[in-house]
Amino acid sequence: TFTPESVSATGRVHLADSNVGRLAITQAMVDGTYDRRAGELRLLQIDAPDLALEAKGPISLAPDGGASNVEYKADLKRLETLAAFANVPLSGSLQLQGRITGNGSALSTNGALNASNIKYGDTSVLSAKSDYAVRLPELSPARAEVGVSATATLLAIGGRELTEANV
């Protein structure tokens, strides 16, 4: 049985000129350690024509002691490429920057999001900026607490056009 306690790994993996489904990857690397719910992500880096991702920092999924402090940046240049994995008609671009903190008692991420030219079916947004906070008590997605503060400009939703919306 696969559980967070049963995983132990140390090493570095490097990919070059690879494909994962429709996603072309120019270069990817993960370097770190993980053992019994704790580890160090020395570097996670993915460079691809449609996305760039970088993350690093300590990870703790134990319910007591230790603390995660993972910084991440993601530039999703063509959402349609990633959305194709889930067969979702989504397009546009998205940039995220944030930090994952906490441990198995409550893991949290806080950050900022910038989006442009987002389109999903008949809904579109020219640009959006958001600050977000997500908390997962006991690593349970069903108990997730989400907070968002966002501003979007030039929206088309359900046949209506809006110049600006704030949430």
mmCIF file of C-alpha atoms in Angstrom:
data_model
loop_
_atom_site.group_PDB
_atom_site.id
_atom_site.type_symbol
_atom_site.label_atom_id
_atom_site.label_comp_id
_atom_site.label_asym_id
_atom_site.label_seq_id
_atom_site.Cartn_x
_atom_site.Cartn_y
_atom_site.Cartn_z
ATOM 1 C CA THR A 1 0.000 0.000 0.000
ATOM 2 C CA PHE A 2 1.266 3.433 -0.980
ATOM 3 C CA THR A 3 1.166 5.949 1.887
ATOM 4 C CA PRO A 4 3.209 9.103 2.679
ATOM 5 C CA GLU A 5 4.983 7.050 5.374
ATOM 6 C CA SER A 6 5.960 4.275 2.952
ATOM 7 C CA VAL A 7 7.858 6.522 0.519
ATOM 8 C CA SER A 8 11.591 7.051 0.799
ATOM 9 C CA ALA A 9 13.681 8.563 -1.985
ATOM 10 C CA THR A 10 16.904 10.457 -2.524
ATOM 11 C CA GLY A 11 18.340 11.595 -5.809
ATOM 12 C CA ARG A 12 18.241 13.658 -8.927
ATOM 13 C CA VAL A 13 16.278 13.010 -12.103
ATOM 14 C CA HIS A 14 16.960 14.957 -15.285
ATOM 15 C CA LEU A 15 14.923 14.814 -18.502
ATOM 16 C CA ALA A 16 15.780 16.482 -21.792
ATOM 17 C CA ASP A 17 13.777 16.739 -24.995
ATOM 18 C CA SER A 18 10.899 14.613 -23.733
ATOM 19 C CA ASN A 19 7.131 14.453 -24.141
ATOM 20 C CA VAL A 20 4.429 13.764 -21.588
ATOM 21 C CA GLY A 21 1.313 13.288 -23.683
ATOM 22 C CA ARG A 22 1.015 16.457 -25.779
ATOM 23 C CA LEU A 23 3.343 18.389 -23.485
ATOM 24 C CA ALA A 24 6.815 18.860 -24.951
ATOM 25 C CA ILE A 25 9.466 19.254 -22.251
ATOM 26 C CA THR A 26 12.721 20.940 -23.175
ATOM 27 C CA GLN A 27 14.310 20.139 -19.830
ATOM 28 C CA ALA A 28 13.132 18.983 -16.397
ATOM 29 C CA MET A 29 14.951 18.239 -13.181
ATOM 30 C CA VAL A 30 13.995 17.211 -9.681
ATOM 31 C CA ASP A 31 16.647 17.026 -6.971
ATOM 32 C CA GLY A 32 15.811 16.194 -3.382
ATOM 33 C CA THR A 33 15.162 13.799 -0.557
ATOM 34 C CA TYR A 34 11.985 12.461 1.037
ATOM 35 C CA ASP A 35 11.605 9.964 3.872
ATOM 36 C CA ARG A 36 8.629 9.269 6.135
ATOM 37 C CA ARG A 37 6.692 12.469 5.437
ATOM 38 C CA ALA A 38 9.660 14.885 5.425
ATOM 39 C CA GLY A 39 12.238 15.997 2.922
ATOM 40 C CA GLU A 40 14.065 18.710 1.069
ATOM 41 C CA LEU A 41 13.137 19.732 -2.442
ATOM 42 C CA ARG A 42 16.475 21.172 -3.500
ATOM 43 C CA LEU A 43 15.100 21.983 -6.942
ATOM 44 C CA LEU A 44 12.133 21.156 -9.132
ATOM 45 C CA GLN A 45 12.497 22.811 -12.504
ATOM 46 C CA ILE A 46 10.571 22.283 -15.728
ATOM 47 C CA ASP A 47 11.277 24.247 -18.893
ATOM 48 C CA ALA A 48 8.931 23.706 -21.815
ATOM 49 C CA PRO A 49 7.562 25.766 -24.680
ATOM 50 C CA ASP A 50 4.171 25.924 -22.920
ATOM 51 C CA LEU A 51 5.249 26.178 -19.284
ATOM 52 C CA ALA A 52 8.029 26.986 -16.851
ATOM 53 C CA LEU A 53 7.987 25.786 -13.255
ATOM 54 C CA GLU A 54 10.432 26.157 -10.396
ATOM 55 C CA ALA A 55 10.083 25.123 -6.742
ATOM 56 C CA LYS A 56 12.407 24.535 -3.815
ATOM 57 C CA GLY A 57 12.373 24.224 -0.043
ATOM 58 C CA PRO A 58 11.796 21.890 2.886
ATOM 59 C CA ILE A 59 8.725 19.625 2.942
ATOM 60 C CA SER A 60 7.023 18.268 6.053
ATOM 61 C CA LEU A 61 3.821 16.240 5.838
ATOM 62 C CA ALA A 62 4.105 14.869 9.378
ATOM 63 C CA PRO A 63 1.195 15.913 11.600
ATOM 64 C CA ASP A 64 3.522 17.181 14.318
ATOM 65 C CA GLY A 65 6.908 18.854 14.169
ATOM 66 C CA GLY A 66 8.703 20.137 11.125
ATOM 67 C CA ALA A 67 7.448 22.742 8.703
ATOM 68 C CA SER A 68 7.233 23.019 4.945
ATOM 69 C CA ASN A 69 8.530 26.198 3.327
ATOM 70 C CA VAL A 70 8.448 25.594 -0.424
ATOM 71 C CA GLU A 71 8.653 28.592 -2.744
ATOM 72 C CA TYR A 72 7.218 28.125 -6.239
ATOM 73 C CA LYS A 73 6.835 30.019 -9.501
ATOM 74 C CA ALA A 74 4.871 28.790 -12.494
ATOM 75 C CA ASP A 75 4.379 30.364 -15.911
ATOM 76 C CA LEU A 76 1.698 28.474 -17.834
ATOM 77 C CA LYS A 77 2.060 30.052 -21.246
ATOM 78 C CA ARG A 78 -0.603 27.973 -23.046
ATOM 79 C CA LEU A 79 -3.268 26.610 -20.724
ATOM 80 C CA GLU A 80 -4.842 24.687 -23.594
ATOM 81 C CA THR A 81 -1.892 22.287 -23.647
ATOM 82 C CA LEU A 82 -2.314 21.379 -19.977
ATOM 83 C CA ALA A 83 -6.126 21.473 -20.121
ATOM 84 C CA ALA A 84 -6.027 18.842 -22.877
ATOM 85 C CA PHE A 85 -4.865 16.292 -20.263
ATOM 86 C CA ALA A 86 -8.266 16.692 -18.550
ATOM 87 C CA ASN A 87 -10.168 17.216 -21.823
ATOM 88 C CA VAL A 88 -11.194 20.731 -20.694
ATOM 89 C CA PRO A 89 -11.750 23.530 -23.265
ATOM 90 C CA LEU A 90 -9.578 26.116 -21.510
ATOM 91 C CA SER A 91 -7.104 28.541 -23.094
ATOM 92 C CA GLY A 92 -5.014 31.548 -22.119
ATOM 93 C CA SER A 93 -1.988 32.067 -19.896
ATOM 94 C CA LEU A 94 -1.418 32.068 -16.166
ATOM 95 C CA GLN A 95 1.433 33.001 -13.838
ATOM 96 C CA LEU A 96 1.583 31.876 -10.203
ATOM 97 C CA GLN A 97 4.033 32.733 -7.466
ATOM 98 C CA GLY A 98 3.668 31.556 -3.908
ATOM 99 C CA ARG A 99 4.805 29.583 -0.909
ATOM 100 C CA ILE A 100 3.679 26.311 0.676
ATOM 101 C CA THR A 101 3.962 26.275 4.477
ATOM 102 C CA GLY A 102 2.855 24.155 7.403
ATOM 103 C CA ASN A 103 2.836 20.408 7.892
ATOM 104 C CA GLY A 104 0.457 17.440 7.969
ATOM 105 C CA SER A 105 -1.739 19.126 10.581
ATOM 106 C CA ALA A 106 -2.452 21.997 8.209
ATOM 107 C CA LEU A 107 -0.647 22.566 4.918
ATOM 108 C CA SER A 108 -1.179 26.003 3.357
ATOM 109 C CA THR A 109 -0.281 27.862 0.208
ATOM 110 C CA ASN A 110 -0.442 31.617 -0.278
ATOM 111 C CA GLY A 111 0.415 33.493 -3.420
ATOM 112 C CA ALA A 112 -0.444 35.699 -6.348
ATOM 113 C CA LEU A 113 -1.928 34.816 -9.713
ATOM 114 C CA ASN A 114 -1.953 36.787 -12.963
ATOM 115 C CA ALA A 115 -4.015 35.545 -15.895
ATOM 116 C CA SER A 116 -4.535 36.810 -19.430
ATOM 117 C CA ASN A 117 -6.738 35.931 -22.386
ATOM 118 C CA ILE A 118 -8.574 33.231 -20.444
ATOM 119 C CA LYS A 119 -11.357 31.467 -22.307
ATOM 120 C CA TYR A 120 -13.578 28.612 -21.168
ATOM 121 C CA GLY A 121 -16.515 27.913 -23.469
ATOM 122 C CA ASP A 122 -18.488 31.165 -23.810
ATOM 123 C CA THR A 123 -16.743 32.752 -20.831
ATOM 124 C CA SER A 124 -13.680 34.931 -21.324
ATOM 125 C CA VAL A 125 -11.488 37.294 -19.305
ATOM 126 C CA LEU A 126 -8.901 39.596 -20.838
ATOM 127 C CA SER A 127 -6.880 39.913 -17.615
ATOM 128 C CA ALA A 128 -7.152 38.992 -13.965
ATOM 129 C CA LYS A 129 -5.040 39.446 -10.847
ATOM 130 C CA SER A 130 -5.621 37.551 -7.645
ATOM 131 C CA ASP A 131 -4.145 36.863 -4.235
ATOM 132 C CA TYR A 132 -5.050 33.442 -2.882
ATOM 133 C CA ALA A 133 -4.760 31.406 0.298
ATOM 134 C CA VAL A 134 -5.560 27.698 0.532
ATOM 135 C CA ARG A 135 -5.396 25.640 3.735
ATOM 136 C CA LEU A 136 -5.681 21.834 3.890
ATOM 137 C CA PRO A 137 -6.412 20.682 7.451
ATOM 138 C CA GLU A 138 -4.942 17.200 7.954
ATOM 139 C CA LEU A 139 -4.110 17.137 4.196
ATOM 140 C CA SER A 140 -7.815 16.616 3.425
ATOM 141 C CA PRO A 141 -8.981 18.238 0.154
ATOM 142 C CA ALA A 142 -12.584 17.756 1.300
ATOM 143 C CA ARG A 143 -11.863 20.143 4.205
ATOM 144 C CA ALA A 144 -9.993 22.734 2.118
ATOM 145 C CA GLU A 145 -10.393 26.381 3.099
ATOM 146 C CA VAL A 146 -9.930 28.804 0.189
ATOM 147 C CA GLY A 147 -9.667 32.583 0.223
ATOM 148 C CA VAL A 148 -9.423 34.745 -2.897
ATOM 149 C CA SER A 149 -9.216 38.456 -3.602
ATOM 150 C CA ALA A 150 -9.392 39.110 -7.361
ATOM 151 C CA THR A 151 -9.897 41.773 -9.995
ATOM 152 C CA ALA A 152 -10.740 40.891 -13.594
ATOM 153 C CA THR A 153 -11.134 43.166 -16.609
ATOM 154 C CA LEU A 154 -13.126 42.830 -19.825
ATOM 155 C CA LEU A 155 -15.199 39.770 -19.000
ATOM 156 C CA ALA A 156 -17.805 37.973 -21.080
ATOM 157 C CA ILE A 157 -19.978 35.686 -18.944
ATOM 158 C CA GLY A 158 -23.279 34.117 -19.997
ATOM 159 C CA GLY A 159 -23.754 36.545 -22.865
ATOM 160 C CA ARG A 160 -23.097 39.599 -20.696
ATOM 161 C CA GLU A 161 -20.050 41.821 -20.970
ATOM 162 C CA LEU A 162 -18.455 43.502 -17.978
ATOM 163 C CA THR A 163 -15.659 46.064 -17.904
ATOM 164 C CA GLU A 164 -14.420 45.004 -14.472
ATOM 165 C CA ALA A 165 -15.305 42.616 -11.684
ATOM 166 C CA ASN A 166 -13.943 42.375 -8.128
ATOM 167 C CA VAL A 167 -14.262 39.348 -5.882
#
